[in-house]
XYZ file of C-alpha atoms in Angstrom:
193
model
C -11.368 -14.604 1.087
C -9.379 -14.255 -1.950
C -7.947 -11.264 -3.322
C -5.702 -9.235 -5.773
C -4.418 -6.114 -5.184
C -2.368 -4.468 -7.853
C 1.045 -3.464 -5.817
C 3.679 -2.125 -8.847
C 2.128 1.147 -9.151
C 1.839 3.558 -5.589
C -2.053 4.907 -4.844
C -0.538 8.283 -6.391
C 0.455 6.536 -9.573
C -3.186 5.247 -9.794
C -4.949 8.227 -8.841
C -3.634 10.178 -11.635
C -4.720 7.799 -14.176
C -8.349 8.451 -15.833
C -9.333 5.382 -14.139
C -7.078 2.884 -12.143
C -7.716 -1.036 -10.139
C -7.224 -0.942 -6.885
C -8.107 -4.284 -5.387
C -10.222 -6.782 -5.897
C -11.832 -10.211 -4.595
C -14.735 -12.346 -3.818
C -15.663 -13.580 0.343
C -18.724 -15.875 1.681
C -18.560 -13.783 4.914
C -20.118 -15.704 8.054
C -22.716 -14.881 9.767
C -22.870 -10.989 11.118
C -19.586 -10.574 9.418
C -19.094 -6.722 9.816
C -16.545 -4.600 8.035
C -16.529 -1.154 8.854
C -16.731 1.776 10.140
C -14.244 2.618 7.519
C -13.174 5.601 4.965
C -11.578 4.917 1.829
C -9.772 7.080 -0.213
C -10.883 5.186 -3.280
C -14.427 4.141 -4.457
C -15.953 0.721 -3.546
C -18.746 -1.469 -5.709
C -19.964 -4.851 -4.533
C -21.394 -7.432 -6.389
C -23.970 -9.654 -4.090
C -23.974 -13.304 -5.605
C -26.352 -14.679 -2.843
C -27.597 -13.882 0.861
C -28.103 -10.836 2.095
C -26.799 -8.050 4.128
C -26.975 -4.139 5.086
C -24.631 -1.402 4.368
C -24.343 1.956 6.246
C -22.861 4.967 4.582
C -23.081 8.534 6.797
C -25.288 7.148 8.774
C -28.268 5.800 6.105
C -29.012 2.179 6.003
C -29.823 0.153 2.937
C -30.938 -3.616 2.511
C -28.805 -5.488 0.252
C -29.927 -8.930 -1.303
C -28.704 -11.534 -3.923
C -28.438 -9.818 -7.341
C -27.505 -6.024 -5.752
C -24.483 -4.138 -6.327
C -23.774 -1.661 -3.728
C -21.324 1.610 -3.923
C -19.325 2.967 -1.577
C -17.871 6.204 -2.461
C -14.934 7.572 -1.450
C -14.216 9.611 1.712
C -17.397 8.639 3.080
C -17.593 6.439 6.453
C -18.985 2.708 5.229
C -19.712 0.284 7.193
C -21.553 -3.177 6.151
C -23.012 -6.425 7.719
C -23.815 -9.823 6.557
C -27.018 -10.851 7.427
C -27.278 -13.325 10.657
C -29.211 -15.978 8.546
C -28.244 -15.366 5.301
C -25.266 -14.030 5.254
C -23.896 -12.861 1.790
C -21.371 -13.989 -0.597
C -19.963 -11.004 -2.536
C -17.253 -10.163 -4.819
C -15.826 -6.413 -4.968
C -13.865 -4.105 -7.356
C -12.308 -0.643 -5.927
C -10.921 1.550 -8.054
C -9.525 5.462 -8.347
C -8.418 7.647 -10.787
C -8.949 11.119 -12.090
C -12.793 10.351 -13.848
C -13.673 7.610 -10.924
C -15.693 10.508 -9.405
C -17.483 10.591 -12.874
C -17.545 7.117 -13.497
C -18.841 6.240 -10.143
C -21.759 8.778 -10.026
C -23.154 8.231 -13.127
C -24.027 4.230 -11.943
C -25.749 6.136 -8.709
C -27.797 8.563 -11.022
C -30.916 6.172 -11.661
C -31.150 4.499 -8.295
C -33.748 3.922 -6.249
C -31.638 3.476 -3.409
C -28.548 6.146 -3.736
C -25.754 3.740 -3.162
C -27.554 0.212 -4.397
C -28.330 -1.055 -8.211
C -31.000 -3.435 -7.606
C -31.740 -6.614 -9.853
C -28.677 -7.072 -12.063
C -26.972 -9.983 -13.536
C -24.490 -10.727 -11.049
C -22.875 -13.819 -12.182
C -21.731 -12.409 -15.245
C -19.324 -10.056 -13.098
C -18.478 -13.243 -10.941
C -16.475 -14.332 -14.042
C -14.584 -11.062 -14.133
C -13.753 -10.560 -11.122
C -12.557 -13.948 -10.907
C -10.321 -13.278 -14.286
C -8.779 -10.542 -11.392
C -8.352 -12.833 -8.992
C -6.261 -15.189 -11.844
C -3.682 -12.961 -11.889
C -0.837 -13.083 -9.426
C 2.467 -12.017 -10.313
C 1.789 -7.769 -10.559
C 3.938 -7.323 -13.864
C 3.085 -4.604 -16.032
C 1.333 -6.785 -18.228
C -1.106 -7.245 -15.294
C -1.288 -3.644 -14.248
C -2.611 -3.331 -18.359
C -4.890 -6.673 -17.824
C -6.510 -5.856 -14.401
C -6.832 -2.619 -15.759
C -8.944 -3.762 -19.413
C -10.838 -6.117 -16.849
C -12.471 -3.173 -14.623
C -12.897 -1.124 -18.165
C -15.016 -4.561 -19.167
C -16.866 -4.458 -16.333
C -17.796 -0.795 -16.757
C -18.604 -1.321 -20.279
C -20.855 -4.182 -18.997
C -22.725 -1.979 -16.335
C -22.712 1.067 -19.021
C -24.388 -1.379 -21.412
C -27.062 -3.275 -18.332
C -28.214 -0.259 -17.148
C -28.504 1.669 -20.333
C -26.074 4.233 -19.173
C -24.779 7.138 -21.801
C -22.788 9.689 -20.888
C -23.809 13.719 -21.932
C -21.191 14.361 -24.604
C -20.423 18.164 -23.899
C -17.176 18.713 -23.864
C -15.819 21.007 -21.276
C -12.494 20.493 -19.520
C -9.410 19.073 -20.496
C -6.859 16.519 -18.743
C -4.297 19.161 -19.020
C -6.259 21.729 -17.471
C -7.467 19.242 -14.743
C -3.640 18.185 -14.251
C -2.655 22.163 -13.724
C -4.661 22.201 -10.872
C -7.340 24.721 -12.608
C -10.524 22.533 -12.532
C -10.892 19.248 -10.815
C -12.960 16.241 -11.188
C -15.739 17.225 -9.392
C -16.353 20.141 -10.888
C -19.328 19.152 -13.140
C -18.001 15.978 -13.833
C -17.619 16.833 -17.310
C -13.967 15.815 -18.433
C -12.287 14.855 -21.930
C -8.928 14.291 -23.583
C -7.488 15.867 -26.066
C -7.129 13.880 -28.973
């Protein structure tokens, strides 16, 4: 397994950001390799580059092949398992902030399967998350490189699965910040300019 985990800035930090890296790195798990039961405080996506798998949130079971990404959201209880004869090879980003809530749902909204995207080009976020995994030394200049990385590969999903936000503006960061609204109320976020 290989891995990078951004460690200058505390969870806290990260979580107050619009939208923050939290880890990220690519395994060829063995056979029946089983992580989980777990609960995150941050959200989860995994890219499948080949085998296959299952993952388990609350309880529900999905199938998970070559060419999937599957979500794990936070605070729910995860667990996942490579498949005994072909077990998987994946690469993950997990992330927080204050619009990860947003950002997170609104890949989910158009599934089949709640928590999987089926039938995407996988390889292309191989590269990225690789470009993640390049980085080593957790300067500031890294915490600003990891972070345009997971914005890329956002942009890239966005852009794959034809995703466009609704552009009604209704809550502010400052308002959001005071403890008024928060992100899960409606999901419907902007800043001021």
């Amino acid at each position: 397994m290989k891995e990078y985990k951004e460690r200058i800035h505390s969870k806290t930090y990260k979580a107050n950001t619009d939208l923050s890296l939290y880890s990220a790195g690519i395994e060829q798990c063995k056979s029946e390799y089983t992580y989980g039961p777990i609960v995150r405080s941050y959200y989860v996506m995994h890219f499948v580059f080949s085998g296959k798998g299952q993952l388990t949130i609350n309880e529900h079971s999905f199938d998970v092949k070559a060419g999937d990404i599957f979500l794990i959201p936070a605070n729910k209880v995860a667990t996942y398992q490579a498949d005994k004869n072909h077990p998987w090879k994946y690469g993950w980003v997990n992330f927080l902030g204050i619009n990860a809530e947003q950002y997170f749902y609104s890949l989910t909204k158009d599934t089949h399967d709640q928590y999987i995207i089926h039938n995407v080009d996988v390889n292309q976020y191989y590269k990225q998350i690789e470009r993640l995994l390049d980085l080593s030394f957790n300067t500031d200049a890294e915490y600003f490189e990891s972070n345009s990385i997971l914005l890329h590969i956002f942009a890239m999903l966005y852009e794959e699965l034809n995703i466009h936000f609704n552009n009604n503006v209704k809550y502010s960061l400052a308002e959001v910040l005071n403890r008024k609204l928060y992100p899960s109320d409606d999901c419907k976020l902007y800043y001021p300019i």
